[in-house]
XYZ file of C-alpha atoms in Angstrom:
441
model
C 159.269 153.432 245.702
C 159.497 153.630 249.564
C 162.064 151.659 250.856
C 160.891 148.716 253.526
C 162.376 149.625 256.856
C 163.706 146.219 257.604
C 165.385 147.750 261.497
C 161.739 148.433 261.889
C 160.295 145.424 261.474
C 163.351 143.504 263.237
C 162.071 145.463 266.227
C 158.308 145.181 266.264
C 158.942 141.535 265.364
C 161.076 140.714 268.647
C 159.115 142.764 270.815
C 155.565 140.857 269.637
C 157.379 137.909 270.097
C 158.927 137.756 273.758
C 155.762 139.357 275.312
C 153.626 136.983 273.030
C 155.789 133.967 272.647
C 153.045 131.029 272.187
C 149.886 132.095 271.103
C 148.391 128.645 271.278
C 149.315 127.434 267.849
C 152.400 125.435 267.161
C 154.022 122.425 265.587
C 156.302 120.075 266.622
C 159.702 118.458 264.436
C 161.451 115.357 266.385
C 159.411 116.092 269.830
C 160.683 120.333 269.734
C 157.360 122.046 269.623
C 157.835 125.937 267.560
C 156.346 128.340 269.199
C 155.637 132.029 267.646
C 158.702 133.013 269.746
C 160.755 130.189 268.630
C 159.856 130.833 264.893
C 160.394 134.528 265.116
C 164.403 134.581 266.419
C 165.462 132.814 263.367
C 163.849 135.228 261.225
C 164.862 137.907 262.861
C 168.893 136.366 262.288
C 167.962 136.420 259.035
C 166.693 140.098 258.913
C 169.387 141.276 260.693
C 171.793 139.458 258.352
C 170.230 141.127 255.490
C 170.403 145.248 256.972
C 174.400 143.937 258.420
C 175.109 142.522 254.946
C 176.038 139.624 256.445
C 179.197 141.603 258.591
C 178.692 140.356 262.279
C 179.928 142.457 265.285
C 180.034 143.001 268.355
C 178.636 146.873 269.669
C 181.541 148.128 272.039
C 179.517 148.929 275.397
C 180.551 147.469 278.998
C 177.429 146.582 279.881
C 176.611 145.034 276.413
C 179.839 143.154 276.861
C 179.731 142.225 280.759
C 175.780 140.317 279.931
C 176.932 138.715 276.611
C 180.529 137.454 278.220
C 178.090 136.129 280.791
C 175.829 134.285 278.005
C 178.102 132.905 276.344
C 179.751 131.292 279.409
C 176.683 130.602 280.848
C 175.454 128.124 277.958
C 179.071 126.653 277.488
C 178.776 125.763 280.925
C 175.269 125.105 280.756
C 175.853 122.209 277.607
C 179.101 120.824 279.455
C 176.815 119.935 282.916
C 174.163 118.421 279.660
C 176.373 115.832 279.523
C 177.843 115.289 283.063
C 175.175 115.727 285.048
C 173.170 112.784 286.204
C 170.363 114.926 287.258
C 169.944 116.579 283.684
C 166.968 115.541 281.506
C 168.739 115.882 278.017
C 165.753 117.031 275.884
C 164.643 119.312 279.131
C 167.688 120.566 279.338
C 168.271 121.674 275.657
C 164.824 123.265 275.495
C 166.179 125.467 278.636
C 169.360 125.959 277.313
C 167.530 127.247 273.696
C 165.587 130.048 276.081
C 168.762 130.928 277.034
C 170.375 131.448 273.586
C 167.592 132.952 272.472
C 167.602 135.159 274.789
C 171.200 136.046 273.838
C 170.260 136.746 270.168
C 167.693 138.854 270.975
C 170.030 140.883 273.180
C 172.517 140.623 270.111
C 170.144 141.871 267.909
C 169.012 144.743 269.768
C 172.254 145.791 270.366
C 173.557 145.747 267.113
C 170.661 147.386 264.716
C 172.204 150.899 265.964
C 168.355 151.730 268.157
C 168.344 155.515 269.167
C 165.963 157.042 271.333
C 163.333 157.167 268.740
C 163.422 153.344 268.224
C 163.260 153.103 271.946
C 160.424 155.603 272.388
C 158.362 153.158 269.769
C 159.522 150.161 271.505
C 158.046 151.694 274.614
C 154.669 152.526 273.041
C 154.332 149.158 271.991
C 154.649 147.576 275.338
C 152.478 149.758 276.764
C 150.000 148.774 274.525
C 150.616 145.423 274.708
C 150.081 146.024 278.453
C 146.951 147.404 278.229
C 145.474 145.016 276.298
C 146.656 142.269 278.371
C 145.074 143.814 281.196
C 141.783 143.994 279.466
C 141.675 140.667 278.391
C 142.813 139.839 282.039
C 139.594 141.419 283.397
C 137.939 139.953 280.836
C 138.832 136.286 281.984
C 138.454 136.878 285.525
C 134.364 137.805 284.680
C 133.537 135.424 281.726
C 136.169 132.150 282.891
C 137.587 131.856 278.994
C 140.989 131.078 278.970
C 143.614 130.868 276.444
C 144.787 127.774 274.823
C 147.992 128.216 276.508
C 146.188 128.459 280.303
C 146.498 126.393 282.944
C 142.776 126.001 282.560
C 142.817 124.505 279.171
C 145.421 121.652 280.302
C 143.627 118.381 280.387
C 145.894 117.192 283.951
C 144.150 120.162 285.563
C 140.354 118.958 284.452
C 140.271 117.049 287.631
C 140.890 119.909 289.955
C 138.670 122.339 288.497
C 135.919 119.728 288.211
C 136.008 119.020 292.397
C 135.978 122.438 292.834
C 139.743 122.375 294.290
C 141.092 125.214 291.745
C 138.643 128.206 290.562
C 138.302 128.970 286.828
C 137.946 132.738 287.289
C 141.916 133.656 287.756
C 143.547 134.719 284.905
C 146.507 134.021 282.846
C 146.409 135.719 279.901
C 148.879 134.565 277.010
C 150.441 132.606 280.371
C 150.831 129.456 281.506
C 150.011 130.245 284.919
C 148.383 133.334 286.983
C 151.547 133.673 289.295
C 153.010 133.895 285.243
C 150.842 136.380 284.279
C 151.101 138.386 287.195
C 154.453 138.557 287.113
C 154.919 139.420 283.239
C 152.386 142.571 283.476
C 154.316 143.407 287.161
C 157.418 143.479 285.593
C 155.941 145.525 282.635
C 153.871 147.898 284.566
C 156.151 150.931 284.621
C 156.861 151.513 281.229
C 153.825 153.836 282.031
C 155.741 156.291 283.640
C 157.651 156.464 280.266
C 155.976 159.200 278.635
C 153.608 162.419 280.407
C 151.215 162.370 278.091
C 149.979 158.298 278.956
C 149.886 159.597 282.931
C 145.698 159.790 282.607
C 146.054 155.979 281.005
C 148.319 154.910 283.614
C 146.288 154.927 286.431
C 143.932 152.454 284.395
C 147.195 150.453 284.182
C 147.884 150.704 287.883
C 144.388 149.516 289.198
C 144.317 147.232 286.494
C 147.601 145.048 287.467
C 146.589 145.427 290.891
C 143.052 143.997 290.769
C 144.667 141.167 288.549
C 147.087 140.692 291.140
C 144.028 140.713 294.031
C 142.616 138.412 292.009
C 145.474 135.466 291.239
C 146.085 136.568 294.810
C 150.042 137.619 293.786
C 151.290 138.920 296.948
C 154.861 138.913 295.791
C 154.223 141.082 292.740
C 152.670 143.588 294.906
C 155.020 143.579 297.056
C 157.261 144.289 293.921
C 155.681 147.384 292.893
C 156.054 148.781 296.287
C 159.558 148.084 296.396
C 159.581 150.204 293.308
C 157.925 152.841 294.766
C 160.047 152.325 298.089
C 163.268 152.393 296.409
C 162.045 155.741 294.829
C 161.606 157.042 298.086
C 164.786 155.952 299.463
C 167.272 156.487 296.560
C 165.756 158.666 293.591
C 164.242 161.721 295.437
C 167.284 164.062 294.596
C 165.342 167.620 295.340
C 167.630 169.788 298.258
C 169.183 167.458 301.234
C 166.809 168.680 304.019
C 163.665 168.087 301.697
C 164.535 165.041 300.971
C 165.566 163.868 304.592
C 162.738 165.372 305.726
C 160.443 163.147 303.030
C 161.942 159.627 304.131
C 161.914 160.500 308.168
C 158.019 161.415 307.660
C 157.712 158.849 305.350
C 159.653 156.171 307.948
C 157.386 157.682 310.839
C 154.278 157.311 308.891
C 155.420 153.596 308.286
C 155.755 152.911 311.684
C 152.537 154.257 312.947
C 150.584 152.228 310.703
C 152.587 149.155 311.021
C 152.000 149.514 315.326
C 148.414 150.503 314.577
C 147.260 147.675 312.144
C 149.500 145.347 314.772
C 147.376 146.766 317.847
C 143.817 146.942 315.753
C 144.497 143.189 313.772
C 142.127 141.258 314.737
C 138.825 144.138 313.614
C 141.359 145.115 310.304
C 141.726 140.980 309.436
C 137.726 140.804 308.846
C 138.104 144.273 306.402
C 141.713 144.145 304.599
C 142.256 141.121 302.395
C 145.630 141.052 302.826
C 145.664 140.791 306.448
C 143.438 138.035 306.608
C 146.091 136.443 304.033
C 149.122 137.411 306.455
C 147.154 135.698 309.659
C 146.365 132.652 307.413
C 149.653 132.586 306.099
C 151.148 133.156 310.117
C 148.967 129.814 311.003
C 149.552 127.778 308.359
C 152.859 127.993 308.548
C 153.213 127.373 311.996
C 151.157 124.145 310.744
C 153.916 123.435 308.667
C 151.309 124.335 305.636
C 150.561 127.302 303.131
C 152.264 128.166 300.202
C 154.143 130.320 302.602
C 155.399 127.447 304.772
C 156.040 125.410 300.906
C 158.492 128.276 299.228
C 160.706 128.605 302.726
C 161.253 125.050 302.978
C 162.027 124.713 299.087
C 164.206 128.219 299.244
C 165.603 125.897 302.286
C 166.450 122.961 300.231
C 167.348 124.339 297.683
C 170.606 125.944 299.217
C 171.057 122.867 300.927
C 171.098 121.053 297.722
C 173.253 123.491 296.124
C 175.910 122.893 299.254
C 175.615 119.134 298.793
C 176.325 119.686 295.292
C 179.885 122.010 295.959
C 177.834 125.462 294.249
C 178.495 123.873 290.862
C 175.224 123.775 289.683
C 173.009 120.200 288.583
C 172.651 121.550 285.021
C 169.632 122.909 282.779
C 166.135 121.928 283.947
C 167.511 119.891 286.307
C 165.753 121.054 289.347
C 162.758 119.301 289.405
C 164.286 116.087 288.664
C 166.943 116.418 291.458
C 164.068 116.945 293.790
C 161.473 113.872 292.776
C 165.177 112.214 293.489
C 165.476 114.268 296.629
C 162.250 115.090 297.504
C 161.697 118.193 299.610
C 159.672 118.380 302.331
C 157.910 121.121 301.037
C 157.102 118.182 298.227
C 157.500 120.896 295.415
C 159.831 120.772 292.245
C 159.613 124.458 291.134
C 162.399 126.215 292.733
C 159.488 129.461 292.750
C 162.445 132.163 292.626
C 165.057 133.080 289.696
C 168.114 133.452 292.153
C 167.607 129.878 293.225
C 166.666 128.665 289.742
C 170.319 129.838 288.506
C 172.126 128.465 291.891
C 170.725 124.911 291.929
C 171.081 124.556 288.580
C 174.276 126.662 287.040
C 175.943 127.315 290.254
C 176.917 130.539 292.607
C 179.331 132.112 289.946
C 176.507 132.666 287.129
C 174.399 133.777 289.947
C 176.765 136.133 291.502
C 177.469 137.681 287.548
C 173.509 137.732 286.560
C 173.588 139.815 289.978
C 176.347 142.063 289.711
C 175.145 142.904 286.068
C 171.551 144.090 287.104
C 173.101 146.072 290.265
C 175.163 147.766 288.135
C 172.516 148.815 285.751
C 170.277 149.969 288.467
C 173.377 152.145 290.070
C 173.817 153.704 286.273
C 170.020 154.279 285.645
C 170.036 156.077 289.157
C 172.711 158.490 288.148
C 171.531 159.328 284.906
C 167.763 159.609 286.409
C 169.493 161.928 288.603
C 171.760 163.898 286.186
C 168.351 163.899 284.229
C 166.556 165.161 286.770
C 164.610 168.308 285.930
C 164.262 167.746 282.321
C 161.238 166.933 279.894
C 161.843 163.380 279.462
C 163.095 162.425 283.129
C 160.012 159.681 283.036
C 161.988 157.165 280.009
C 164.319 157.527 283.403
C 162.769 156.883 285.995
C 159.988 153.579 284.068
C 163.998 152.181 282.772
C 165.160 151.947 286.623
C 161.304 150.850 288.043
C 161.046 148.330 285.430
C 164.658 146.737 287.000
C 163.714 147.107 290.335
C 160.522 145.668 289.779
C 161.583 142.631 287.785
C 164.251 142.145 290.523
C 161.561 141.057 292.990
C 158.810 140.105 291.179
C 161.072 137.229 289.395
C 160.526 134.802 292.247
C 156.943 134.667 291.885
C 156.503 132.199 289.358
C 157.526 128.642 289.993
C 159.876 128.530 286.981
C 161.165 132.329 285.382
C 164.193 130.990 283.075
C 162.698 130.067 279.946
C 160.462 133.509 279.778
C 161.220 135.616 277.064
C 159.898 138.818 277.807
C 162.512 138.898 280.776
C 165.912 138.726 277.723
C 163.887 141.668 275.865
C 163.467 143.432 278.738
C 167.228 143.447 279.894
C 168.045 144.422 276.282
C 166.234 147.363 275.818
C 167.137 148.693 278.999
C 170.663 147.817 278.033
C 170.111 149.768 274.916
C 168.870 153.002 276.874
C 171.580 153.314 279.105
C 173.887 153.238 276.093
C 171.804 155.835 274.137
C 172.005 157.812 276.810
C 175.312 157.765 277.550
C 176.559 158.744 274.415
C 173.464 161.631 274.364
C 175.133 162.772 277.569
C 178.732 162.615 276.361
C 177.857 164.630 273.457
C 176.632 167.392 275.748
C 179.671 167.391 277.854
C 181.967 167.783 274.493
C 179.713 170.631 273.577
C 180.212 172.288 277.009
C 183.734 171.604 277.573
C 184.315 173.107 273.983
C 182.458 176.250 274.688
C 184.278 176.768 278.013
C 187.982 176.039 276.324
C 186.426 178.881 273.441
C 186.321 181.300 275.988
């Protein structure tokens, strides 16, 4: 009889579950409503448990170490401003503090069920068809106006606005809350397509098809993520010959700055035929007429660093920030801090935020030089989507109003943990093997 591949199943279960966390249906004990994703960590413990024989551990890798050091510190902290923190919501504030922990498992998990490059290459193929699908169900929305049970549009406080015609019903938010969410969660997952040659014909589908979404929910931010993924290949990953490459980024620069003084000269005629100059003028004005969601997130990005001085950087505790600021109103009268960095600085203070930092810039400086050492090789794409899928989720992470309690953003961290390791140790291998056959000489 075959035997079940329980490391398997661990995997494809965690994956489903942080880029699927609620799929409509849940239950609630004592007021905590179980989501799909909630339901599927403590199986997973116990599946884990089961391959481990119960022996716990903890995988010897500095990154591994440097982002669970930081969890662990992060939720002590988190539970002790729980309790001291007049601005903390206690049930709120535990149902934050549980994304967190969860998210800690999962990078526990991951870490620990010994994944090689195989497991990684599955993992891969099963976000990108998770993408796709997503994106076809996106399109789907946008023509037909069904929704999800977990959409904005299927929340009886939002009946109002879509009866008086104030919000449309044709954006889309997929498995999502939101459609700032849902941009954001197929941004950030976007270039696993560069992951593999062979999905290069399917990946331009994927590339239209996050972009259109993103036209659509009109996501400015997440575009402007991608392009700082293709920018920062530009700048920092083209590693042919010196004079090629300088010669790339000056004509690339020049380029740059002919069309930015030629769309600035030709504005008004380009306004009427590119979307997204009409959006920058309207944008321009509004805020000037202290209005816009422009105008909104720099007076709330404002205030919140103001409140974060007025508090001595210490943080107001989980899920605190929209309750400090119906206390404290902003002007910009939102309660969303709409940007991760500030999310973590309100409401756990400059030190997490300046670790959670230092941790992703430090995996984006080793992706780079393994991309790099990688270079010319078959598989120099699980490179290069590892380091775009960082650099994309760096930016694209302030364009929901709330990013903390997302799941897919813990998985994500963890399996690009997980490469970096595996390829490490692939790379020290080859080293030993070349150092021995130069000392046999």
């Amino acid at each position: 009889m075959k035997k079940v591949d329980l490391k398997s199943i661990i995997l494809l279960l965690l994956t489903i579950a942080s880029l699927i966390p609620n799929f409509g249906i849940r239950f609630s004990t004592f007021g905590f409503h179980w989501t799909f994703y909630r339901l599927s960590i403590p199986i997973a413990i116990v599946l884990f448990l089961i391959v481990k024989k119960g022996i716990v551990r903890i995988a010897d890798h500095q990154n591994y170490f440097g982002w669970i050091l930081l969890m662990v510190i992060w939720i002590a902290y988190g539970l002790l401003l729980l309790f001291f923190s007049p601005y903390v919501n206690k049930h709120d504030g535990l149902v934050e503090l549980l994304a967190i922990i969860n998210g800690s498992v999962c990078m526990y998990i991951y870490f620990n069920s010994n994944v090689g490059l195989k497991e990684i290459d599955k993992i891969a193929g099963w976000i990108y068809m998770i993408l796709n699908l997503f994106i076809i169900f996106g399109i789907i929305e946008i023509h037909t106006g069904f929704h999800l049970p977990t959409s904005i549009f299927n929340d009886e406080k939002m009946a109002e606005s879509l009866l008086t015609g104030k919000l449309s019903r044709y954006y889309t938010t997929g498995a999502m809350y939101g459609e700032n969410d849902f941009s954001s969660f197929l941004t950030c997952l976007l270039p696993i397509a560069l992951y593999k040659k062979n999905w290069r014909l399917l990946s331009i589908f994927s590339f239209m098809g996050v972009m259109y979404i993103n036209y659509v929910n009109d996501a400015n931010i997440c575009d402007i993520a991608i392009m700082a993924g293709f920018l920062f290949y530009l700048l920092f990953l083209m590693e042919n010959d010196k004079s090629r490459r300088h010669l790339i980024r000056f004509v690339f620069g020049g380029v740059f700055l002919l069309l930015t003084y030629w769309i600035v000269i030709n504005f008004d005629s380009l306004k009427n035929i590119v979307k997204l100059l009409k959006v920058i003028e309207a944008q321009t004005n509004n805020y000037k007429n202290g209005d816009g969601s422009l105008w909104f997130r720099i007076m709330i990005y404002r205030d919140s660093v103001i409140a974060s001085l007025k508090t001595g950087f210490i943080g107001i505790g989980p899920a605190a920030f929209s309750n400090y600021f119906t206390i404290h109103p902003s002007i910009s009268t939102l309660t969303n801090p709409h940007n991760l960095y500030l999310e973590i600085l309100v409401q756990y203070g400059l030190g997490i935020l300046m670790a959670f930092i230092v941790l992703i810039a430090n995996m984006i400086i080793q992706l780079r030089r393994l991309y790099i050492k990688n270079r010319q090789k078959q598989d120099s794409g699980r490179y290069l989507a590892m380091i775009e899928m960082l650099i994309v989720y760096s930016f694209a992470c302030i364009a929901s109003s709330s990013f903390l309690g997302y799941a897919y953003q813990w998985f994500e961290l963890a399996m690009i943990m997980i490469f970096i390791s595996v390829s490490e140790r692939q790379w020290k291998q080859i080293d030993k093997r070349k150092n021995f056959r130069i000392g046999g000489k």
